[in-house]
Coordinates of C-alpha atoms and ligand atoms in Angstrom, one line a residue:
M1 CA 0.0 0.0 0.0
T2 CA 1.2 3.5 -0.9
Y3 CA -0.4 6.4 0.9
L4 CA -0.7 9.6 -1.0
T5 CA 0.5 12.0 1.7
V6 CA 0.4 15.7 2.0
P7 CA 2.8 17.4 4.4
I8 CA 1.2 20.0 6.6
S9 CA 3.4 23.0 7.1
A10 CA 1.2 25.4 9.1
S11 CA 2.4 27.8 11.7
T12 CA -0.8 27.7 13.8
P13 CA -3.1 24.8 14.8
D14 CA -6.1 26.3 13.0
E15 CA -4.1 26.6 9.8
A16 CA -2.9 23.0 10.2
L17 CA -6.5 21.8 10.5
S18 CA -7.6 23.8 7.4
Q19 CA -4.6 22.4 5.4
A20 CA -5.4 18.9 6.6
S21 CA -9.1 19.1 5.5
A22 CA -8.0 20.7 2.1
A23 CA -5.6 17.7 1.7
K24 CA -8.3 15.2 2.4
D25 CA -10.7 17.0 0.0
A26 CA -8.0 16.9 -2.7
G27 CA -7.7 13.1 -2.3
A28 CA -4.9 12.7 0.2
Q29 CA -4.9 9.4 2.1
M30 CA -2.6 10.6 4.8
V31 CA -1.2 13.9 6.1
E32 CA 2.3 14.4 7.6
L33 CA 1.9 16.8 10.5
R34 CA 5.2 18.7 10.4
T35 CA 4.8 20.0 14.0
D36 CA 8.2 21.8 13.7
Y37 CA 6.4 24.4 11.5
L38 CA 4.1 25.4 14.4
E39 CA 5.1 28.5 16.2
N40 CA 5.6 28.4 20.0
L41 CA 4.9 24.6 20.0
T42 CA 3.9 23.0 23.3
V43 CA 2.7 19.5 24.2
D44 CA -0.7 20.9 25.1
M45 CA -0.9 22.8 21.7
F46 CA -0.1 19.5 19.9
D47 CA -2.6 17.5 21.9
D48 CA -5.4 19.9 21.1
M49 CA -4.5 20.2 17.4
F50 CA -4.0 16.5 17.0
A51 CA -7.4 15.6 18.5
R52 CA -9.0 17.9 15.9
V53 CA -7.0 16.4 13.0
L54 CA -8.0 12.9 14.1
R55 CA -11.7 13.9 14.1
A56 CA -11.3 14.9 10.5
G57 CA -10.8 11.2 9.8
I58 CA -7.4 11.0 8.0
K59 CA -4.4 8.9 8.6
T60 CA -1.4 10.7 10.1
I61 CA 2.4 10.8 10.3
V62 CA 3.6 13.0 13.1
T63 CA 7.0 14.6 12.7
C64 CA 8.8 17.2 14.7
R65 CA 11.9 17.5 12.5
D66 CA 15.3 18.4 14.0
S67 CA 16.5 21.7 12.5
S68 CA 19.7 20.0 11.5
E69 CA 17.7 17.8 9.2
G70 CA 15.4 20.4 7.7
G71 CA 13.2 21.3 10.7
Q72 CA 11.6 24.7 10.4
N73 CA 11.9 25.8 14.1
D74 CA 14.8 24.9 16.2
Y75 CA 13.0 23.1 19.0
P76 CA 14.9 21.2 21.8
R77 CA 15.3 17.5 21.5
K78 CA 13.3 16.8 24.6
L79 CA 10.2 18.6 23.3
R80 CA 10.5 16.9 19.9
I81 CA 10.5 13.4 21.4
Q82 CA 7.7 14.3 23.8
I83 CA 5.6 15.3 20.8
L84 CA 6.3 12.0 19.1
A85 CA 5.5 10.1 22.3
R86 CA 2.2 12.0 22.7
A87 CA 1.4 11.2 19.1
A88 CA 2.0 7.5 19.7
H89 CA -0.2 7.5 22.8
T90 CA -3.1 9.4 21.1
G91 CA -3.4 7.5 17.8
A92 CA -0.9 8.6 15.2
D93 CA -0.5 5.9 12.5
F94 CA 3.2 6.8 12.2
V95 CA 5.7 8.9 14.0
D96 CA 8.9 10.0 12.2
C97 CA 12.2 10.3 14.1
E98 CA 15.6 11.1 12.6
Y99 CA 17.8 8.0 12.6
A100 CA 20.7 10.1 13.9
N101 CA 18.7 11.1 16.9
F102 CA 17.3 7.7 17.5
T103 CA 20.8 6.3 18.0
K104 CA 21.0 8.5 21.1
P105 CA 20.1 6.2 24.1
D106 CA 17.8 8.7 25.8
V107 CA 15.7 9.1 22.6
S108 CA 15.5 5.5 21.6
K109 CA 14.5 4.4 25.1
F110 CA 11.8 7.0 25.5
L111 CA 10.4 6.3 22.0
K112 CA 10.6 2.6 22.3
D113 CA 8.6 2.7 25.6
A114 CA 6.0 5.0 24.0
L115 CA 5.7 2.7 20.9
E116 CA 5.5 -0.5 22.9
S117 CA 2.0 0.2 24.2
S118 CA 0.6 1.7 20.9
K119 CA -0.2 0.6 17.4
T120 CA 1.8 3.5 16.0
R121 CA 4.7 2.6 13.7
L122 CA 8.1 4.2 13.7
I123 CA 9.6 5.8 10.6
L124 CA 13.3 6.3 11.0
S125 CA 14.5 8.9 8.6
A126 CA 17.8 10.2 7.2
H127 CA 18.2 13.2 5.0
N128 CA 21.0 14.5 2.9
F129 CA 20.1 17.9 1.5
K130 CA 23.3 18.3 -0.4
T131 CA 24.1 15.1 -2.3
P132 CA 23.2 11.4 -2.6
F133 CA 24.4 9.2 0.3
K134 CA 27.8 7.7 -0.2
D135 CA 26.5 4.3 0.9
I136 CA 22.7 4.4 0.9
E137 CA 22.4 0.6 1.6
A138 CA 24.5 1.1 4.8
V139 CA 22.1 3.8 6.0
Y140 CA 19.1 1.7 5.2
D141 CA 20.5 -1.4 6.9
G142 CA 21.7 0.6 9.9
M143 CA 18.1 1.8 10.5
L144 CA 16.8 -1.8 10.6
M145 CA 19.6 -2.8 13.0
A146 CA 18.6 0.1 15.3
Y147 CA 14.9 -0.8 15.2
P148 CA 13.9 -3.9 13.2
D149 CA 10.2 -2.9 13.0
A150 CA 11.0 0.6 11.7
V151 CA 9.9 1.9 8.3
P152 CA 13.2 3.2 6.9
K153 CA 12.9 6.6 5.1
V154 CA 16.0 7.6 3.1
V155 CA 15.9 11.0 1.4
Y156 CA 18.7 12.6 -0.5
T157 CA 19.3 15.3 -3.1
A158 CA 19.9 14.0 -6.6
K159 CA 22.5 16.0 -8.5
H160 CA 21.6 14.2 -11.8
V161 CA 18.8 11.9 -12.9
N162 CA 21.3 9.0 -12.8
D163 CA 21.3 9.4 -9.0
C164 CA 17.7 8.3 -8.9
F165 CA 18.5 4.7 -9.7
A166 CA 19.9 4.1 -6.2
A167 CA 16.4 5.0 -4.8
F168 CA 14.6 2.7 -7.2
G169 CA 17.1 -0.1 -6.4
L170 CA 16.4 0.1 -2.7
L171 CA 12.7 0.1 -3.1
H172 CA 13.0 -2.8 -5.5
R173 CA 15.2 -4.8 -3.1
K174 CA 13.1 -4.1 0.0
D175 CA 11.1 -6.8 1.7
R176 CA 9.3 -4.4 3.9
D177 CA 7.5 -1.0 4.0
A178 CA 10.1 1.7 3.2
I179 CA 10.3 5.3 1.8
V180 CA 13.2 6.2 -0.5
L181 CA 13.2 9.3 -2.6
A182 CA 15.4 11.9 -4.2
M183 CA 14.8 15.6 -3.8
G184 CA 15.2 18.4 -6.2
E185 CA 14.5 18.8 -9.9
H186 CA 16.8 15.8 -10.8
G187 CA 14.9 13.6 -8.4
L188 CA 11.4 14.3 -9.7
I189 CA 10.8 10.8 -11.1
T190 CA 11.4 9.2 -7.7
R191 CA 8.4 11.2 -6.4
I192 CA 6.1 10.6 -9.4
L193 CA 6.9 6.9 -9.5
A194 CA 6.9 6.2 -5.8
K195 CA 3.6 4.3 -6.0
K196 CA 4.8 2.1 -8.9
F197 CA 7.8 1.1 -6.9
G198 CA 5.8 0.4 -3.7
S199 CA 7.1 3.2 -1.5
L200 CA 4.9 3.3 1.7
V201 CA 4.4 7.0 1.1
C202 CA 4.1 9.2 -2.0
F203 CA 4.5 12.8 -0.8
A204 CA 2.6 15.5 -2.7
C205 CA 2.1 19.1 -1.6
L206 CA -1.2 21.0 -1.6
D207 CA 0.5 23.8 -3.5
E208 CA 3.9 25.4 -4.0
K209 CA 3.4 27.6 -0.9
T210 CA 3.0 24.7 1.5
A211 CA 5.6 22.4 0.0
T212 CA 8.1 21.1 2.6
A213 CA 10.9 19.8 0.3
P214 CA 12.4 20.8 -3.0
G215 CA 10.8 19.1 -6.0
Q216 CA 7.5 18.1 -4.4
V217 CA 4.7 17.7 -7.0
S218 CA 1.2 19.0 -6.1
I219 CA -1.5 16.5 -5.3
A220 CA -3.6 17.8 -8.2
Q221 CA -0.7 17.2 -10.7
M222 CA 0.0 13.8 -9.2
K223 CA -3.6 12.7 -9.6
N224 CA -4.7 14.6 -12.8
L225 CA -1.4 14.7 -14.8
Y226 CA 0.5 11.6 -13.6
R227 CA -2.5 9.3 -13.3
Y228 CA -1.8 8.4 -9.6
D229 CA -5.0 6.6 -9.1
S230 CA -4.4 4.1 -11.8
M231 CA -0.7 3.6 -11.2
N232 CA 0.5 0.2 -9.9
S233 CA 3.6 -2.0 -10.0
K234 CA 2.8 -3.1 -13.5
T235 CA 2.6 0.5 -14.9
Q236 CA 4.9 0.9 -17.9
V237 CA 6.9 4.2 -17.9
F238 CA 7.6 6.6 -20.7
G239 CA 9.1 10.0 -20.6
I240 CA 10.7 13.0 -22.2
I241 CA 14.5 13.1 -21.8
G242 CA 16.5 16.3 -22.3
S243 CA 17.2 19.6 -20.8
P244 CA 15.1 21.6 -20.2
V245 CA 11.9 19.5 -20.0
S246 CA 9.8 21.2 -17.4
H247 CA 8.0 23.4 -20.0
S248 CA 7.2 20.3 -22.2
K249 CA 3.5 19.6 -23.1
S250 CA 4.4 16.0 -23.9
P251 CA 3.5 14.6 -20.4
A252 CA 0.1 16.3 -20.6
I253 CA -0.8 14.9 -24.1
H254 CA 0.6 11.4 -23.7
N255 CA -0.9 10.9 -20.3
A256 CA -4.3 12.1 -21.5
C257 CA -4.2 9.6 -24.3
F258 CA -3.0 6.8 -22.1
G259 CA -5.9 7.6 -19.8
A260 CA -8.4 7.7 -22.7
C261 CA -7.3 4.3 -24.0
N262 CA -7.3 2.9 -20.5
M263 CA -3.6 1.9 -20.8
N264 CA -1.5 1.1 -17.7
R265 CA 1.1 3.6 -18.7
V266 CA 2.5 6.9 -17.4
Y267 CA 4.6 9.6 -19.0
V268 CA 7.0 11.7 -17.0
P269 CA 9.4 14.6 -17.5
I270 CA 13.0 13.4 -17.1
L271 CA 15.6 16.1 -16.8
L272 CA 18.7 14.6 -18.3
K273 CA 21.6 17.0 -18.2
G274 CA 25.1 16.5 -19.5
D275 CA 26.8 15.2 -22.5
R276 CA 26.9 11.9 -24.4
L277 CA 28.5 10.1 -21.5
E278 CA 25.7 11.0 -19.1
F279 CA 23.1 10.1 -21.7
N280 CA 24.7 6.7 -22.3
R281 CA 24.9 6.1 -18.5
F282 CA 21.2 6.9 -18.2
M283 CA 20.3 4.4 -21.0
E284 CA 22.6 1.8 -19.4
N285 CA 20.9 2.3 -16.1
V286 CA 17.6 1.7 -17.7
K287 CA 18.8 -1.3 -19.7
D288 CA 20.4 -3.0 -16.6
R289 CA 17.1 -2.7 -14.7
H290 CA 14.5 -4.5 -16.7
W291 CA 12.1 -4.3 -13.7
L292 CA 11.9 -0.5 -14.0
N293 CA 9.6 -1.3 -17.0
F294 CA 10.5 1.7 -19.2
G295 CA 8.8 1.5 -22.5
G296 CA 10.3 4.5 -24.4
F297 CA 11.3 8.1 -24.5
S298 CA 10.7 11.3 -26.4
V299 CA 14.2 12.8 -26.9
T300 CA 14.8 16.5 -26.9
I301 CA 17.7 18.9 -26.9
P302 CA 20.6 18.2 -26.3
H303 CA 20.4 14.4 -26.8
K304 CA 18.9 13.9 -30.3
E305 CA 22.2 12.9 -31.8
N306 CA 23.3 11.0 -28.7
A307 CA 20.2 8.9 -28.9
L308 CA 21.1 7.9 -32.5
A309 CA 24.7 7.2 -31.6
Y310 CA 23.7 5.1 -28.6
T311 CA 21.1 3.1 -30.6
N312 CA 23.8 2.3 -33.3
H313 CA 26.4 1.5 -30.6
I314 CA 24.2 -1.2 -29.0
G315 CA 23.0 -2.6 -32.3
G316 CA 19.5 -1.3 -32.0
F317 CA 17.2 -0.4 -34.9
A318 CA 17.4 3.1 -36.3
E319 CA 15.0 4.0 -39.1
E320 CA 16.5 5.3 -42.3
Q321 CA 14.9 8.7 -41.9
A322 CA 16.5 9.2 -38.4
S323 CA 19.9 8.2 -39.7
K324 CA 19.6 10.5 -42.6
I325 CA 18.6 13.4 -40.4
A326 CA 21.2 12.3 -37.9
A327 CA 18.8 13.0 -35.0
V328 CA 16.4 10.9 -33.0
N329 CA 13.4 12.2 -31.1
T330 CA 11.8 8.9 -30.3
L331 CA 13.2 5.8 -28.6
A332 CA 11.0 2.8 -28.2
I333 CA 11.9 -0.2 -26.0
G334 CA 10.4 -3.3 -27.4
F335 CA 10.3 -7.0 -27.0
N336 CA 13.5 -8.4 -25.4
D337 CA 14.5 -4.8 -24.6
R338 CA 15.3 -4.1 -28.2
L339 CA 15.8 -0.4 -28.7
S340 CA 14.3 1.3 -31.8
A341 CA 15.0 4.9 -32.8
Y342 CA 12.8 7.2 -34.9
N343 CA 12.5 10.8 -36.0
T344 CA 8.8 11.8 -35.9
D345 CA 9.6 15.5 -36.4
Y346 CA 10.0 14.6 -40.1
A347 CA 6.5 13.2 -40.5
G348 CA 5.1 15.7 -38.0
A349 CA 6.4 18.7 -40.0
M350 CA 5.3 17.2 -43.4
D351 CA 1.8 16.3 -42.1
A352 CA 1.3 19.8 -40.6
L353 CA 2.3 21.4 -43.9
V354 CA 0.4 19.3 -46.4
K355 CA -2.7 18.9 -44.3
T356 CA -3.0 22.6 -43.6
M357 CA -2.3 23.4 -47.2
G358 CA -4.8 20.8 -48.3
I359 CA -2.4 19.2 -50.8
D360 CA -0.5 15.9 -51.0
K361 CA 3.2 15.7 -50.6
A362 CA 3.8 15.2 -54.3
Q363 CA 2.5 18.7 -54.9
L364 CA 5.5 20.1 -53.1
E365 CA 7.7 19.1 -56.0
H366 CA 9.6 22.1 -57.5
K367 CA 8.0 24.5 -55.0
P368 CA 10.5 27.2 -53.8
V369 CA 10.8 27.0 -50.0
A370 CA 12.8 29.1 -47.6
V371 CA 13.8 27.3 -44.4
I372 CA 15.1 29.6 -41.7
G373 CA 17.5 27.9 -39.3
A374 CA 20.0 25.0 -39.5
G375 CA 19.5 23.2 -36.2
G376 CA 17.8 19.9 -35.3
V377 CA 14.3 20.8 -36.5
S378 CA 15.6 22.2 -39.7
R379 CA 17.3 18.9 -40.5
A380 CA 14.0 17.1 -40.3
V381 CA 12.1 19.8 -42.2
V382 CA 14.8 20.0 -45.0
A383 CA 14.9 16.2 -45.2
G384 CA 11.1 16.0 -45.7
L385 CA 11.0 18.9 -48.2
T386 CA 13.9 17.6 -50.3
D387 CA 12.4 14.1 -50.3
A388 CA 9.2 15.7 -51.7
G389 CA 11.3 17.4 -54.4
A390 CA 10.9 21.0 -53.2
K391 CA 13.5 23.6 -54.1
V392 CA 14.9 24.5 -50.7
T393 CA 17.0 27.4 -49.6
I394 CA 18.4 27.4 -46.1
Y395 CA 18.9 30.8 -44.3
N396 CA 20.8 30.7 -41.0
R397 CA 22.5 33.1 -38.6
T398 CA 25.7 31.0 -38.7
L399 CA 26.2 30.7 -42.4
S400 CA 28.6 27.7 -42.2
R401 CA 25.9 25.6 -40.6
A402 CA 23.5 26.5 -43.4
K403 CA 26.1 25.6 -46.0
K404 CA 26.8 22.3 -44.3
L405 CA 23.1 21.3 -44.1
A406 CA 22.5 22.4 -47.7
S407 CA 25.4 20.3 -49.0
E408 CA 24.1 17.2 -47.1
F409 CA 20.6 17.6 -48.7
A410 CA 21.7 18.9 -52.0
C411 CA 19.9 22.3 -51.7
H412 CA 20.8 26.0 -51.6
H413 CA 21.8 28.2 -48.7
A414 CA 21.9 31.9 -48.1
S415 CA 22.9 34.4 -45.5
M416 CA 20.4 35.9 -43.1
D417 CA 21.4 39.3 -44.5
D418 CA 19.6 38.2 -47.7
I419 CA 16.4 37.3 -46.1
A420 CA 14.6 40.6 -46.9
S421 CA 14.9 39.7 -50.6
L422 CA 13.8 36.0 -50.4
D423 CA 11.6 34.7 -53.1
A424 CA 9.6 31.6 -52.0
E425 CA 6.1 30.2 -52.0
I426 CA 6.6 28.6 -48.6
I427 CA 8.5 29.9 -45.6
V428 CA 9.4 27.7 -42.7
N429 CA 10.8 29.1 -39.5
C430 CA 12.9 26.5 -37.7
T431 CA 14.7 28.9 -35.3
S432 CA 13.5 29.7 -31.8
I433 CA 12.9 33.3 -32.7
G434 CA 9.4 34.3 -31.5
M435 CA 9.2 31.5 -28.9
Y436 CA 8.0 32.4 -25.4
P437 CA 9.3 34.7 -23.8
D438 CA 10.7 36.2 -26.9
V439 CA 7.2 36.8 -28.3
N440 CA 7.8 40.2 -29.9
S441 CA 10.4 38.9 -32.3
S442 CA 10.1 37.5 -35.8
P443 CA 12.9 35.9 -37.9
L444 CA 12.1 38.2 -40.9
P445 CA 10.8 41.6 -41.8
A446 CA 7.0 41.7 -42.3
S447 CA 7.6 43.4 -45.7
V448 CA 8.7 40.0 -47.1
L449 CA 5.3 38.4 -46.5
K450 CA 2.9 38.1 -49.4
K451 CA -0.7 36.9 -49.9
T452 CA 0.5 34.1 -52.1
M453 CA 2.7 32.6 -49.5
V454 CA 2.3 29.7 -47.0
V455 CA 4.1 30.5 -43.7
F456 CA 4.9 27.7 -41.3
D457 CA 6.3 28.5 -37.9
T458 CA 7.6 25.4 -36.0
V459 CA 7.5 27.4 -32.8
Y460 CA 4.4 26.4 -30.9
N461 CA 4.5 28.5 -27.7
P462 CA 2.8 30.9 -28.2
A463 CA 0.3 29.2 -30.5
E464 CA 0.2 32.3 -32.7
T465 CA 3.7 33.8 -33.0
L466 CA 4.4 37.3 -34.3
L467 CA 5.5 35.8 -37.6
L468 CA 2.1 34.1 -38.0
K469 CA 0.3 37.2 -37.0
Q470 CA 2.1 39.2 -39.6
A471 CA 1.6 36.5 -42.2
K472 CA -2.1 36.5 -41.5
K473 CA -2.2 40.2 -41.9
A474 CA -0.5 40.0 -45.2
G475 CA -3.1 37.5 -46.3
A476 CA -0.8 34.5 -46.4
K477 CA -1.9 31.0 -45.4
T478 CA -0.4 30.0 -42.0
V479 CA 0.7 26.7 -40.5
P480 CA 1.1 26.9 -36.7
G481 CA 3.8 24.9 -34.9
V482 CA 1.1 23.3 -32.8
E483 CA 0.1 21.2 -35.8
M484 CA 3.6 19.8 -36.2
F485 CA 3.7 19.1 -32.4
I486 CA 0.5 17.2 -32.5
Y487 CA 1.4 15.1 -35.6
Q488 CA 4.9 14.2 -34.3
A489 CA 3.4 13.3 -30.9
M490 CA 0.8 11.1 -32.6
E491 CA 3.5 9.2 -34.5
Q492 CA 5.4 8.9 -31.2
F493 CA 2.4 7.5 -29.5
T494 CA 2.1 4.8 -32.1
H495 CA 5.8 3.9 -31.8
F496 CA 5.3 3.6 -28.0
T497 CA 2.0 1.7 -27.9
G498 CA 1.3 0.2 -31.4
E499 CA -2.0 2.1 -31.2
K500 CA -3.3 5.2 -32.9
A501 CA -3.5 8.3 -30.6
D502 CA -6.8 10.1 -30.3
E503 CA -6.1 13.4 -32.2
S504 CA -9.0 15.3 -30.6
I505 CA -7.7 14.5 -27.1
M506 CA -4.2 15.8 -28.0
R507 CA -5.7 18.9 -29.6
G508 CA -7.9 19.6 -26.5
V509 CA -5.0 19.2 -24.1
I510 CA -2.7 21.5 -26.1
K511 CA -5.5 24.1 -26.5
D512 CA -6.1 24.1 -22.8
S513 CA -2.4 24.4 -21.9
L514 CA -1.5 27.1 -24.4
Ligands
NAP601 P1 18.5 24.1 -32.4 O1 19.1 22.8 -32.9 O2 19.2 24.6 -31.2 O3 18.6 25.1 -33.6 C1 18.2 26.5 -33.4 C2 18.3 27.3 -34.7 O4 17.8 28.6 -34.4 C3 19.7 27.4 -35.2 O5 19.7 27.4 -36.6 C4 20.1 28.8 -34.7 O6 21.1 29.5 -35.5 C5 18.8 29.5 -34.8 N1 18.7 30.6 -33.8 C6 18.5 30.5 -32.5 N2 18.4 31.8 -32.0 C7 18.6 32.7 -33.0 C8 18.6 34.1 -33.1 N3 18.5 34.8 -32.0 N4 18.8 34.6 -34.3 C9 18.9 33.9 -35.4 N5 18.9 32.5 -35.4 C10 18.8 31.9 -34.2 O7 17.0 24.0 -32.1 P2 15.9 23.0 -32.8 O8 15.8 21.7 -32.1 O9 16.1 23.0 -34.2 O10 14.6 23.8 -32.4 C11 14.3 25.0 -33.1 C12 12.8 25.4 -32.7 O11 11.9 24.5 -33.3 C13 12.5 25.4 -31.2 O12 12.8 26.7 -30.7 C14 11.1 25.1 -31.1 O13 10.3 26.2 -31.0 C15 10.8 24.5 -32.5 N6 10.3 23.1 -32.3 C16 9.1 22.8 -32.7 C17 8.6 21.5 -32.6 C18 7.2 21.2 -33.0 O14 6.8 20.0 -32.8 N7 6.4 22.1 -33.4 C19 9.4 20.4 -32.1 C20 10.7 20.8 -31.8 C21 11.2 22.1 -31.9 P3 22.7 29.2 -35.3 O15 23.0 28.0 -36.1 O16 23.3 30.4 -35.8 O17 22.9 29.0 -33.8

């Protein structure tokens, strides 16, 4: 059993009670009363508040955290253990004591006596707010030596997503109730997937204001975005890997589609910083732990080339398109852990263009097209357009990159200085110019835009960029980046699941989020 638990970080008993009822209403199964947050804490104050929380009918962990392990107020040890003992006597489901304090004879004796005559269970906790533990297994085993009936709780700060595998490993190994998680942005997946890996507790905050640790997800997000209620040990995991990923709409659209198809799957953002070595290490960590049950990844900056190199290195399958573009945005883990790599930006961009124009791909033949940018998305767009026989000219800030890309795909290139005199039927912006927060910028002067043109902006946040606004004003046909985003995600969904995604659900989610 995993309890969805909201920490209560109130400074007064009334506020604590109102946070506890809000948590219950939001779907929490337990609250952690962080009594160290209460101002001027006394045993009487605790007794009174705790009786009121119990009447609200919700399970409880009572904690009075030592300031050296993240406690809010610096209360003396004697008061802290008195609070825990009172909680044990008056009906707490769990009390949480720091392992470091429990090893002190006065604390362990006092608490053991209090626990002996109650049904309350002891959580022994250890926190490292700076880094992962050097030997996490030793910490965990030490707790069980100190009190064999304890629920070990080991919490550390992940410096990289690769630090999360130690937490998963401990939860996987455990033969008892335990809580193991990593804090901070790099540790996010240990929080979201706590229920899948059987942690006794999945912590979620009511909102950012009442969060008690870095990286806590809100209970609303946990339930609505990450499908908490339907998650179980068999849930297959997908995610977006790259840096940054926090802005990505992919978790929202894939999770909504998993939900609509009643699939036991979840999609999470995975911040994967670093270079090829870190990327390879992440993939090896996944490969070595079949039981994690990862099913695939969307791949974003800066790992699109790393994903292709890794797939080739381990003898996986890379589709021809992805190899030609030299970038992979989709990795699917199939039968026998076989890794397959795809580039769905290619199909996504082409679908967006031809469907919005109301033509088929063959009709792009000989059409003059200006592609602005020479990065990853440009590669996919140029590959698609040249395959269709369009006459492509690449404009880029760094001319040498435009030249290189043009030579790879046998097309033309030009300097950004020449953009004011471009002559094309279709313009495709593949730079980040105009993307939020740079919403008042456009990659070209409005005077270039004509009624006869089709203007495709791959930027999808905002949904209508300045370039698209200006193109509309000039009477041109416009293709928003959202279209490409939806079509590439639909392709991805099929690679992940073998099923067709529900386009209307994806559109609805994107519309709501933008
Ligand atoms: P990338 O590989 O980093 O390439 C960025 C390109 O933009 C480069 O050509 C760069 O020129 C140019 N650029 C950036 N800032 C510029 C500036 N201030 N002035 C002139 N040129 C500038 O990025 P990417 O992966 O190709 O992504 C590009 C954009 O595509 C993203 O920003 C995103 O909005 C969009 N995108 C859309 C979708 C979708 O599904 N709709 C999917 C992925 C990405 P230099 O070569 O000179 O640096």
